[in-house]
């Protein structure tokens, strides 16, 4: 009996019943088969050595595919667990999933500890085991047998994971001397893993519950070639140099205070000014696009978020409600701006002639993040969104969505993000329990996003299960200068909140109709956006955004008055400049200015004062010669016009 296998190029091949994805790969070429890590069968990622289920679509996954990488890293977590069990007998294992870069495994070592000094031994054992070409063997197991296995082993963590599973849902994977409870998929054997590096060790509460035992979390990464690991480690070193926490401190942009509280950034003058320039840039673009500015309070009643659905979905993980002197009255720190904007829409009768209405606000919101998840500006507890909510008629949705896409692209180009893709984030195909709203509304919203993205001609990728609880999204995934992916701007179509808030407008037929709501935030979180910009540019911001566009360096104290006068003259010409008036040698001042990423250094000595000029040095480019303040201001203006003009023109 033959089965028909449809490949990504549309071609159809016939194979004997029981054939595997690896058989298909070998039929194409032995070279391809040597690189296949797993396979996508009818959209599901599976082991390449599992028999195909019958007629199916098939994509062969290699290291070049995200799912292929994920499979290798998942299998590597099992290999690391085997190495740890060999080195530390009696270790108990929690979970070991792949992550964006590599994988981790949560382990219980009992009274023992693992530190940096133990990493080399774990890596060596992983390499030794990988070289044995140990096959990853899948086995379906009854719940009773699974429980007995882990009871005999004394691993209470796996026993707890089994509690939510039933017969027919349980599989074990074994390689060498290690067996794990796992759904898979896995690579064919350990020989695909050629290089391994244990990256760090941390503490992690079992199942993220601070009341449960703290386990040891080991982070690691593997590659199919040693050369790729070497290149990755070089990239990591560069990332350390670009770390926004390090550069933010050096550039005097922001700080944190234990007294204020973890995850609550304090903006210093230079950082606050940079933040304000981003806000003004967006306000100007929004004004041209027909937005109106609104402002809402930092708190709202619990009832507001019960109406919106945020309390049901996120209430347990948010800052808890505050009591007031009035018994039974509860308020919350604002986790979202959208419920407030719904109430602004509802504040008076609306006509179809009023639509679209575009409410914009730079609103600060608060969400409780566990302390272990906080990371500089990238993950905080209080952040400001460049939020806007558009209320429109159904026939206006696509046009408004396309206009928002244009606004997001303007932002990305103005900040020199040249590599990005659009991710269409839809509901989970199976589990609909985490979403609110009717099937009809979801279908309309999802189709609106798919159609708008297609009309733009953008490269898009569909991700199921990534939608917001109230509607699908178009997320912009940006690659920075180091090739790392960040989710920045987002646009969401929402038929549900207008229904929950009973929003209405009077149509041309004099009937009452529900508006459609579009949520959008091109920056997303200002804090996170600035963290990404810092690391993308290594602190060398575009001229229009830079905290200081130039620093004036008097050669000696004798020229400080002249430097201050030059600063005043430049300020009048719209140039942001500071004076380094320290009693230091000019060489030291230049080195410090380079470290501070100042775009231009303006050196002032006897000759410059006499000639009425400034000696101009550009960061990373060197000496540009002597210029008057007016000529320098003209140079800056031309550079900024070129940067922003390019973004607007595109």
XYZ file of N, CA, C and O in Angstrom, residues 200-390:
764
model
N 25.315 29.294 31.956
C 25.128 29.937 33.261
C 24.293 29.048 34.161
O 23.669 28.074 33.716
N 24.280 29.402 35.432
C 23.469 28.688 36.413
C 22.646 29.711 37.192
O 23.106 30.828 37.447
N 21.414 29.356 37.507
C 20.526 30.275 38.237
C 19.590 29.447 39.106
O 19.550 28.215 39.027
N 18.840 30.127 39.936
C 17.814 29.473 40.739
C 16.463 29.644 40.072
O 16.207 30.654 39.428
N 15.594 28.659 40.198
C 14.252 28.748 39.619
C 13.288 27.964 40.490
O 13.518 26.793 40.788
N 12.212 28.619 40.921
C 11.220 27.925 41.737
C 10.475 26.893 40.887
O 10.165 27.150 39.713
N 10.221 25.751 41.468
C 9.498 24.705 40.755
C 8.141 25.230 40.319
O 7.375 25.772 41.095
N 7.911 25.144 39.009
C 6.685 25.607 38.370
C 6.437 27.098 38.560
O 5.297 27.565 38.545
N 7.525 27.855 38.771
C 7.417 29.307 38.896
C 6.724 29.783 40.146
O 6.360 30.961 40.257
N 6.544 28.901 41.126
C 5.824 29.226 42.357
C 6.834 29.513 43.469
O 7.582 28.625 43.885
N 6.837 30.753 43.943
C 7.800 31.165 44.962
C 7.628 30.411 46.281
O 8.505 30.451 47.138
N 6.502 29.724 46.437
C 6.277 28.955 47.663
C 6.817 27.527 47.544
O 6.825 26.784 48.518
N 7.234 27.152 46.313
C 7.765 25.809 46.097
C 9.287 25.818 46.211
O 9.926 26.868 46.327
N 9.872 24.638 46.137
C 11.323 24.505 46.291
C 12.058 25.206 45.153
O 11.625 25.184 43.999
N 13.189 25.812 45.494
C 14.015 26.430 44.457
C 14.975 25.384 43.887
O 15.739 24.754 44.613
N 14.896 25.198 42.569
C 15.749 24.244 41.878
C 16.938 24.975 41.250
O 16.975 26.207 41.183
N 17.906 24.202 40.780
C 19.047 24.756 40.054
C 18.708 24.728 38.567
O 18.344 23.677 38.031
N 18.798 25.869 37.912
C 18.524 25.943 36.475
C 19.843 26.127 35.731
O 20.535 27.130 35.919
N 20.177 25.153 34.897
C 21.396 25.227 34.089
C 21.017 25.609 32.664
O 20.210 24.928 32.017
N 21.599 26.722 32.179
C 21.391 27.152 30.795
C 22.567 26.668 29.954
O 23.723 26.747 30.377
N 22.277 26.207 28.743
C 23.345 25.738 27.860
C 22.919 25.916 26.410
O 21.759 26.228 26.113
N 23.864 25.689 25.517
C 23.581 25.785 24.084
C 24.462 24.793 23.357
O 25.568 24.474 23.816
N 23.960 24.261 22.243
C 24.721 23.311 21.436
C 24.628 23.696 19.969
O 23.726 24.442 19.559
N 25.550 23.150 19.184
C 25.596 23.421 17.749
C 26.022 22.169 16.995
O 26.706 21.300 17.558
N 25.652 22.083 15.712
C 26.087 20.937 14.908
C 27.526 21.062 14.408
O 28.050 20.133 13.810
N 28.163 22.208 14.655
C 29.564 22.401 14.287
C 30.253 23.229 15.367
O 29.661 24.179 15.897
N 31.507 22.912 15.658
C 32.275 23.666 16.641
C 32.452 25.113 16.203
O 32.404 26.035 17.022
N 32.638 25.315 14.897
C 32.839 26.665 14.364
C 31.656 27.568 14.700
O 31.826 28.747 15.024
N 30.442 27.013 14.662
C 29.254 27.819 14.947
C 29.192 28.215 16.416
O 28.755 29.320 16.743
N 29.627 27.320 17.300
C 29.703 27.673 18.714
C 30.731 28.776 18.927
O 30.466 29.748 19.657
N 31.889 28.673 18.289
C 32.926 29.701 18.424
C 32.400 31.060 17.969
O 32.623 32.079 18.637
N 31.690 31.079 16.848
C 31.142 32.344 16.330
C 30.089 32.898 17.276
O 29.992 34.119 17.480
N 29.290 32.008 17.857
C 28.250 32.439 18.796
C 28.866 33.081 20.033
O 28.376 34.112 20.521
N 29.951 32.510 20.532
C 30.604 33.061 21.729
C 31.208 34.434 21.442
O 31.187 35.317 22.303
N 31.727 34.618 20.222
C 32.225 35.949 19.830
C 31.065 36.943 19.813
O 31.187 38.085 20.280
N 29.932 36.494 19.269
C 28.736 37.349 19.216
C 28.277 37.724 20.626
O 27.882 38.866 20.881
N 28.354 36.769 21.544
C 27.967 37.049 22.928
C 28.852 38.105 23.565
O 28.383 38.960 24.323
N 30.149 38.045 23.256
C 31.072 39.052 23.791
C 30.698 40.435 23.283
O 30.743 41.415 24.019
N 30.334 40.497 22.006
C 29.906 41.787 21.440
C 28.607 42.240 22.098
O 28.423 43.432 22.383
N 27.715 41.277 22.368
C 26.452 41.621 23.027
C 26.699 42.179 24.423
O 26.002 43.098 24.871
N 27.702 41.637 25.131
C 28.044 42.153 26.465
C 28.479 43.609 26.380
O 28.132 44.432 27.225
N 29.260 43.928 25.342
C 29.707 45.317 25.167
C 28.526 46.240 24.898
O 28.547 47.415 25.242
N 27.484 45.687 24.245
C 26.321 46.483 23.860
C 25.205 46.432 24.911
O 24.165 47.052 24.717
N 25.392 45.684 25.975
C 24.345 45.524 26.991
C 23.811 46.891 27.417
O 24.565 47.756 27.860
N 22.499 47.089 27.272
C 21.932 48.409 27.541
C 22.088 48.809 28.997
O 22.126 50.003 29.318
N 22.199 47.831 29.897
C 22.385 48.169 31.313
C 23.765 48.788 31.528
O 23.916 49.763 32.265
N 24.755 48.230 30.848
C 26.123 48.751 30.941
C 26.221 50.121 30.257
O 26.714 51.093 30.838
N 25.727 50.202 29.011
C 25.828 51.461 28.264
C 24.936 52.540 28.877
O 25.298 53.719 28.875
N 23.776 52.138 29.387
C 22.886 53.124 30.009
C 23.537 53.797 31.191
O 23.350 55.000 31.430
N 24.344 53.033 31.939
C 25.074 53.603 33.077
C 26.196 54.507 32.596
O 26.370 55.624 33.081
N 26.978 54.015 31.599
C 28.097 54.809 31.083
C 27.621 56.112 30.455
O 28.289 57.140 30.556
N 26.456 56.060 29.800
C 25.941 57.239 29.098
C 25.037 58.091 29.973
O 24.478 59.089 29.509
N 24.858 57.671 31.247
C 24.101 58.475 32.204
C 22.640 58.649 31.776
O 22.080 59.747 31.856
N 22.002 57.544 31.342
C 20.632 57.621 30.833
C 19.578 57.263 31.875
O 18.536 57.905 31.952
N 19.817 56.204 32.663
C 18.808 55.757 33.622
C 19.492 55.020 34.766
O 20.658 54.646 34.687
N 18.723 54.823 35.835
C 19.248 54.072 36.971
C 18.086 53.349 37.647
O 16.913 53.564 37.310
N 18.414 52.471 38.598
C 17.413 51.792 39.411
C 17.779 51.982 40.874
O 18.946 52.174 41.209
N 16.789 51.950 41.735
C 17.009 52.137 43.160
C 16.242 51.074 43.934
O 15.047 50.870 43.695
N 16.925 50.402 44.855
C 16.246 49.403 45.684
C 15.165 50.050 46.537
O 14.135 49.442 46.825
N 15.416 51.305 46.948
C 14.411 51.998 47.774
C 13.142 52.290 46.964
O 12.037 52.232 47.495
N 13.311 52.635 45.709
C 12.141 52.876 44.854
C 11.438 51.555 44.570
O 10.213 51.462 44.619
N 12.226 50.520 44.268
C 11.647 49.199 44.009
C 12.195 48.581 42.744
O 12.490 49.280 41.767
N 12.323 47.262 42.752
C 12.849 46.537 41.596
C 11.930 46.714 40.389
O 10.706 46.739 40.509
N 12.549 46.861 39.232
C 11.786 46.946 37.990
C 11.121 48.274 37.739
O 10.255 48.386 36.863
N 11.525 49.318 38.487
C 10.933 50.652 38.323
C 12.046 51.626 37.956
O 12.747 52.150 38.825
N 12.268 51.874 36.655
C 13.406 52.690 36.227
C 13.257 54.157 36.593
O 12.149 54.705 36.616
N 14.387 54.773 36.876
C 14.462 56.215 37.110
C 15.234 56.823 35.945
O 16.373 56.451 35.678
N 14.606 57.762 35.249
C 15.232 58.367 34.073
C 16.070 59.575 34.493
O 15.559 60.503 35.116
N 17.337 59.556 34.152
C 18.232 60.674 34.411
C 18.034 61.721 33.317
O 17.397 61.446 32.293
N 18.566 62.953 33.511
C 18.271 64.026 32.549
C 18.506 63.656 31.083
O 17.647 63.906 30.231
N 19.645 63.044 30.776
C 19.916 62.699 29.371
C 18.932 61.656 28.864
O 18.444 61.727 27.728
N 18.636 60.668 29.698
C 17.693 59.633 29.303
C 16.283 60.165 29.162
O 15.551 59.786 28.242
N 15.899 61.044 30.081
C 14.559 61.631 30.018
C 14.394 62.464 28.751
O 13.336 62.453 28.110
N 15.470 63.174 28.364
C 15.417 63.985 27.147
C 15.310 63.091 25.909
O 14.556 63.381 24.973
N 16.053 61.977 25.915
C 15.983 61.033 24.794
C 14.571 60.459 24.686
O 13.996 60.372 23.597
N 14.025 60.090 25.833
C 12.668 59.540 25.893
C 11.661 60.556 25.350
O 10.750 60.209 24.591
N 11.852 61.811 25.743
C 10.931 62.868 25.301
C 11.010 63.082 23.792
O 10.005 63.360 23.138
N 12.221 62.932 23.226
C 12.357 63.090 21.774
C 11.607 61.980 21.028
O 11.009 62.231 19.978
N 11.665 60.766 21.555
C 10.891 59.688 20.940
C 9.393 59.979 21.008
O 8.657 59.764 20.039
N 8.960 60.470 22.161
C 7.541 60.806 22.331
C 7.131 61.900 21.348
O 6.090 61.801 20.677
N 7.955 62.929 21.230
C 7.627 64.037 20.320
C 7.620 63.589 18.863
O 6.798 64.043 18.055
N 8.553 62.705 18.526
C 8.591 62.146 17.166
C 7.270 61.444 16.855
O 6.674 61.631 15.791
N 6.804 60.626 17.803
C 5.562 59.885 17.589
C 4.357 60.820 17.594
O 3.433 60.666 16.788
N 4.356 61.804 18.494
C 3.230 62.745 18.539
C 3.078 63.494 17.216
O 1.962 63.677 16.714
N 4.207 63.901 16.654
C 4.166 64.631 15.381
C 3.615 63.733 14.270
O 2.780 64.155 13.471
N 4.084 62.474 14.239
C 3.600 61.542 13.218
C 2.114 61.252 13.421
O 1.350 61.156 12.448
N 1.689 61.114 14.673
C 0.284 60.832 14.970
C -0.610 61.999 14.604
O -1.717 61.810 14.085
N -0.134 63.203 14.876
C -0.938 64.389 14.554
C -1.195 64.457 13.051
O -2.312 64.745 12.606
N -0.164 64.154 12.253
C -0.323 64.156 10.795
C -1.299 63.074 10.350
O -1.952 63.196 9.314
N -1.383 61.996 11.136
C -2.244 60.863 10.770
C -3.646 60.973 11.358
O -4.435 60.034 11.239
N -3.958 62.095 12.011
C -5.316 62.313 12.483
C -5.645 61.773 13.860
O -6.813 61.561 14.189
N -4.623 61.542 14.695
C -4.868 61.088 16.065
C -5.147 62.282 16.968
O -4.662 63.395 16.718
N -5.903 62.034 18.038
C -6.095 63.045 19.073
C -5.537 62.496 20.379
O -5.652 61.302 20.666
N -4.918 63.380 21.154
C -4.270 62.967 22.399
C -5.286 62.937 23.538
O -6.115 63.849 23.669
N -5.219 61.868 24.349
C -6.036 61.791 25.556
C -5.114 61.466 26.725
O -3.946 61.135 26.538
N -5.629 61.569 27.932
C -4.838 61.230 29.123
C -5.751 60.548 30.127
O -6.898 60.971 30.323
N -5.247 59.480 30.742
C -6.052 58.725 31.708
C -5.252 58.503 32.981
O -4.017 58.564 32.969
N -5.935 58.228 34.102
C -5.236 58.080 35.381
C -4.411 56.799 35.457
O -4.573 55.876 34.656
N -3.524 56.735 36.451
C -2.651 55.583 36.648
C -3.358 54.443 37.364
O -2.796 53.358 37.490
N -4.553 54.666 37.838
C -5.310 53.614 38.517
C -6.713 53.552 37.927
O -7.154 54.460 37.218
N -7.390 52.452 38.208
C -8.779 52.297 37.796
C -9.452 51.331 38.747
O -8.789 50.538 39.424
N -10.759 51.366 38.792
C -11.468 50.474 39.706
C -11.344 49.031 39.227
O -11.226 48.759 38.025
N -11.380 48.112 40.151
C -11.310 46.696 39.798
C -12.438 46.338 38.829
O -12.256 45.528 37.909
N -13.587 46.969 38.996
C -14.743 46.680 38.139
C -14.437 46.971 36.670
O -14.933 46.280 35.772
N -13.623 47.994 36.419
C -13.267 48.341 35.043
C -12.564 47.169 34.372
O -12.859 46.808 33.224
N -11.618 46.555 35.083
C -10.824 45.460 34.505
C -11.574 44.133 34.532
O -11.237 43.222 33.778
N -12.617 44.037 35.371
C -13.505 42.873 35.293
C -14.335 42.965 34.016
O -14.537 41.967 33.322
N -14.788 44.173 33.696
C -15.556 44.370 32.465
C -14.705 44.045 31.240
O -15.158 43.373 30.312
N -13.464 44.494 31.234
C -12.592 44.300 30.069
C -12.108 42.863 29.935
O -11.690 42.440 28.857
N -12.121 42.119 31.027
C -11.614 40.750 31.009
C -10.185 40.629 31.493
O -9.666 39.518 31.663
N -9.520 41.761 31.746
C -8.124 41.707 32.196
C -7.998 41.088 33.589
O -7.017 40.410 33.882
N -8.973 41.333 34.430
C -8.888 40.781 35.787
C -8.960 39.259 35.744
O -8.177 38.566 36.389
N -9.869 38.731 34.935
C -10.023 37.283 34.834
C -8.748 36.632 34.290
O -8.320 35.579 34.762
N -8.128 37.267 33.285
C -6.975 36.657 32.628
C -5.664 36.915 33.361
O -4.774 36.067 33.367
N -5.520 38.111 33.944
C -4.217 38.499 34.503
C -4.248 38.922 35.964
O -3.211 39.260 36.530
N -5.433 38.912 36.563
C -5.580 39.459 37.910
C -4.650 38.853 38.941
O -4.052 39.554 39.757
N -4.483 37.529 38.891
C -3.657 36.858 39.892
C -2.186 37.232 39.769
O -1.431 37.155 40.742
N -1.760 37.610 38.554
C -0.350 37.924 38.320
C -0.077 39.426 38.298
O 1.034 39.845 37.986
N -1.082 40.230 38.617
C -0.916 41.682 38.601
C -0.630 42.199 40.009
O -0.705 41.449 40.989
N -0.313 43.502 40.096
C -0.292 44.140 41.411
C -1.704 44.022 41.978
O -2.686 44.249 41.273
N -1.790 43.673 43.227
C -3.102 43.378 43.802
C -3.890 44.656 44.092
O -3.319 45.724 44.280
N -5.231 44.542 44.109
C -6.078 45.730 44.304
C -5.766 46.472 45.601
O -5.346 45.875 46.599
N -5.981 47.790 45.555
C -5.773 48.655 46.718
C -7.122 48.975 47.360
O -8.085 49.282 46.652
N -7.149 48.927 48.679
C -8.346 49.333 49.408
C -8.351 50.846 49.586
O -7.298 51.486 49.628
N -9.537 51.417 49.674
C -9.683 52.832 49.995
C -10.416 52.928 51.337
O -10.908 51.923 51.859
N -10.509 54.134 51.909
C -11.274 54.263 53.165
C -12.729 53.823 53.025
O -13.383 53.497 54.017
N -13.243 53.803 51.781
C -14.622 53.358 51.548
C -14.659 51.829 51.523
O -13.993 51.191 50.709
N -15.400 51.211 52.410
C -15.440 49.759 52.507
C -15.930 49.135 51.201
O -16.920 49.572 50.613
N -15.184 48.125 50.736
C -15.567 47.405 49.527
C -15.114 48.063 48.241
O -15.324 47.515 47.155
N -14.486 49.241 48.337
C -14.030 49.941 47.135
C -12.595 49.502 46.825
O -11.712 49.601 47.667
N -12.368 48.994 45.606
C -11.061 48.476 45.224
C -10.562 49.142 43.945
O -11.312 49.285 42.966
N -9.298 49.535 43.970
C -8.663 50.117 42.787
C -7.410 49.319 42.445
O -6.806 48.676 43.304
N -7.021 49.385 41.176
C -5.815 48.695 40.722
C -4.889 49.659 40.007
O -5.350 50.606 39.364
N -3.579 49.399 40.119
C -2.645 50.079 39.235
C -2.996 49.664 37.809
O -3.261 48.494 37.537
N -3.000 50.613 36.903
C -3.472 50.374 35.534
C -2.568 49.376 34.797
O -1.408 49.668 34.542
N -3.076 48.186 34.417
C -2.259 47.246 33.654
C -2.363 47.467 32.150
O -1.527 47.002 31.383
N -3.416 48.165 31.714
C -3.673 48.413 30.290
C -4.361 49.761 30.145
O -5.092 50.190 31.036
N -4.153 50.403 28.992
C -4.831 51.672 28.725
C -6.171 51.488 28.016
O -7.033 52.363 28.071
N -6.365 50.344 27.342
C -7.532 50.200 26.472
C -8.880 50.315 27.194
O -9.809 50.925 26.639
N -9.049 49.776 28.422
C -10.364 49.949 29.060
C -10.710 51.417 29.299
O -11.867 51.826 29.162
N -9.704 52.210 29.658
C -9.927 53.644 29.885
C -10.368 54.322 28.586
O -11.247 55.185 28.583
N -9.738 53.933 27.466
C -10.081 54.551 26.186
C -11.479 54.139 25.734
O -12.175 54.918 25.066
N -11.891 52.915 26.099
C -13.272 52.507 25.809
C -14.263 53.421 26.529
O -15.298 53.812 25.972
N -13.936 53.786 27.774
C -14.823 54.666 28.540
C -14.848 56.079 27.963
O -15.869 56.770 28.030
N -13.713 56.519 27.378
C -13.703 57.830 26.722
C -14.626 57.794 25.508
O -15.409 58.725 25.265
N -14.563 56.706 24.734
C -15.466 56.577 23.581
C -16.916 56.618 24.041
O -17.776 57.240 23.399
N -17.199 55.950 25.173
C -18.578 55.842 25.663
C -19.061 57.103 26.370
O -20.224 57.170 26.789
N -18.201 58.114 26.491
C -18.545 59.295 27.296
C -19.623 60.159 26.664
O -20.238 60.980 27.334
N -19.860 59.990 25.368
C -20.947 60.737 24.721
C -21.408 59.966 23.485
O -20.706 59.074 22.995
N -22.592 60.297 22.956
C -23.088 59.589 21.763
C -22.139 59.792 20.583
O -21.541 60.862 20.411
N -21.995 58.739 19.763
C -21.117 58.796 18.591
C -21.928 58.482 17.333
O -22.826 57.640 17.347
N -21.542 59.153 16.240
C -22.179 58.940 14.944
C -21.186 58.289 13.993
O -19.959 58.385 14.191
N -21.693 57.643 12.954
C -20.808 57.061 11.937
C -19.931 58.137 11.298
O -18.832 57.854 10.819
N -20.411 59.383 11.333
C -19.630 60.481 10.764
C -18.406 60.816 11.613
O -17.455 61.425 11.134
N -18.445 60.436 12.916
C -17.314 60.706 13.819
C -16.158 59.736 13.587
O -15.038 59.976 14.054
N -16.450 58.620 12.915
C -15.467 57.543 12.813
C -14.654 57.645 11.523
O -15.174 58.100 10.494
N -13.393 57.261 11.573
C -12.695 56.659 12.706
C -12.275 57.688 13.749
O -11.929 58.827 13.411
N -12.313 57.261 15.020
C -11.782 58.049 16.129
C -10.465 57.407 16.556
O -10.404 56.193 16.773
N -9.413 58.216 16.665
C -8.086 57.675 16.976
C -7.572 58.336 18.254
O -7.087 59.470 18.233
N -7.706 57.629 19.388
C -7.250 58.148 20.687
C -5.820 57.666 20.947
O -5.553 56.460 20.918
N -4.925 58.595 21.233
C -3.520 58.247 21.508
C -3.131 58.727 22.898
O -3.577 59.789 23.357
N -2.288 57.934 23.556
C -1.821 58.295 24.894
C -0.486 57.622 25.171
O -0.301 56.436 24.879
N 0.441 58.371 25.732
C 1.656 57.772 26.275
C 1.337 57.433 27.729
O 1.579 58.213 28.638
N 0.740 56.259 27.900
C 0.200 55.885 29.208
C 1.113 54.913 29.927
O 1.522 53.895 29.362
N 1.417 55.221 31.178
C 2.246 54.325 31.994
C 1.377 53.258 32.629
O 0.338 53.559 33.228
N 1.786 52.006 32.476
C 1.027 50.873 33.018
C 1.934 50.055 33.930
O 3.163 50.180 33.890
N 1.315 49.210 34.736
C 2.059 48.480 35.769
C 1.654 47.004 35.748
O 0.470 46.683 35.801
N 2.659 46.144 35.668
C 2.409 44.706 35.695
C 3.454 44.051 36.588
O 4.641 44.362 36.477
N 2.994 43.167 37.427
C 3.922 42.524 38.350
C 4.707 41.433 37.624
O 4.128 40.515 37.050
N 6.012 41.566 37.618
C 6.906 40.545 37.079
C 7.709 39.974 38.240
O 8.146 40.729 39.121
N 7.933 38.673 38.231
C 8.754 38.077 39.277
C 10.165 38.651 39.194
O 10.668 38.955 38.109
N 10.788 38.795 40.348
C 12.095 39.453 40.398
C 13.117 38.777 39.497
O 13.963 39.439 38.883
N 13.037 37.449 39.363
C 13.998 36.741 38.521
C 13.817 37.004 37.041
O 14.702 36.705 36.238
N 12.652 37.556 36.661
C 12.379 37.837 35.251
C 12.750 39.264 34.862
O 12.756 39.596 33.676
N 13.035 40.117 35.835
C 13.353 41.513 35.533
C 14.709 41.602 34.835
O 15.640 40.870 35.165
N 14.812 42.523 33.851
C 16.060 42.639 33.105
C 16.209 44.066 32.580
O 15.705 44.404 31.517
N 16.901 44.901 33.358
C 17.136 46.281 32.923
C 15.857 46.963 32.495
O 14.819 46.873 33.160
N 15.907 47.643 31.339
C 14.714 48.283 30.783
C 13.869 47.304 29.978
O 12.720 47.590 29.658
N 14.451 46.156 29.633
C 13.766 45.229 28.740
C 12.617 44.505 29.422
O 11.659 44.094 28.761
N 12.682 44.346 30.726
C 11.602 43.684 31.480
C 11.456 44.417 32.799
O 12.296 44.277 33.691
N 10.409 45.229 32.913
C 10.221 46.085 34.084
C 8.813 45.903 34.636
O 7.988 45.183 34.064
N 8.536 46.585 35.741
C 7.204 46.489 36.356
C 6.342 47.717 36.079
O 5.128 47.681 36.276
N 6.968 48.789 35.659
C 6.237 49.993 35.283
C 6.801 50.503 33.978
O 8.007 50.747 33.880
N 5.963 50.632 32.945
C 6.482 51.065 31.645
C 5.436 51.898 30.913
O 4.235 51.827 31.198
N 5.920 52.695 29.963
C 5.054 53.608 29.225
C 4.861 53.098 27.810
O 5.835 52.832 27.099
N 3.609 52.956 27.414
C 3.281 52.511 26.063
C 2.909 53.710 25.193
O 2.241 54.633 25.652
N 3.346 53.661 23.934
C 2.871 54.666 22.968
C 1.557 54.121 22.409
O 1.438 53.726 21.259
N 0.574 54.119 23.288
C -0.673 53.411 23.033
C -1.633 54.263 22.221
O -1.719 55.485 22.404
N -2.387 53.621 21.350
C -3.503 54.290 20.680
C -4.574 53.256 20.400
O -4.271 52.074 20.168
N -5.802 53.715 20.422
C -6.930 52.837 20.133
C -7.820 53.535 19.118
O -8.242 54.677 19.326
N -8.035 52.845 18.019
C -8.822 53.392 16.920
C -10.188 52.723 16.932
O -10.286 51.491 17.007
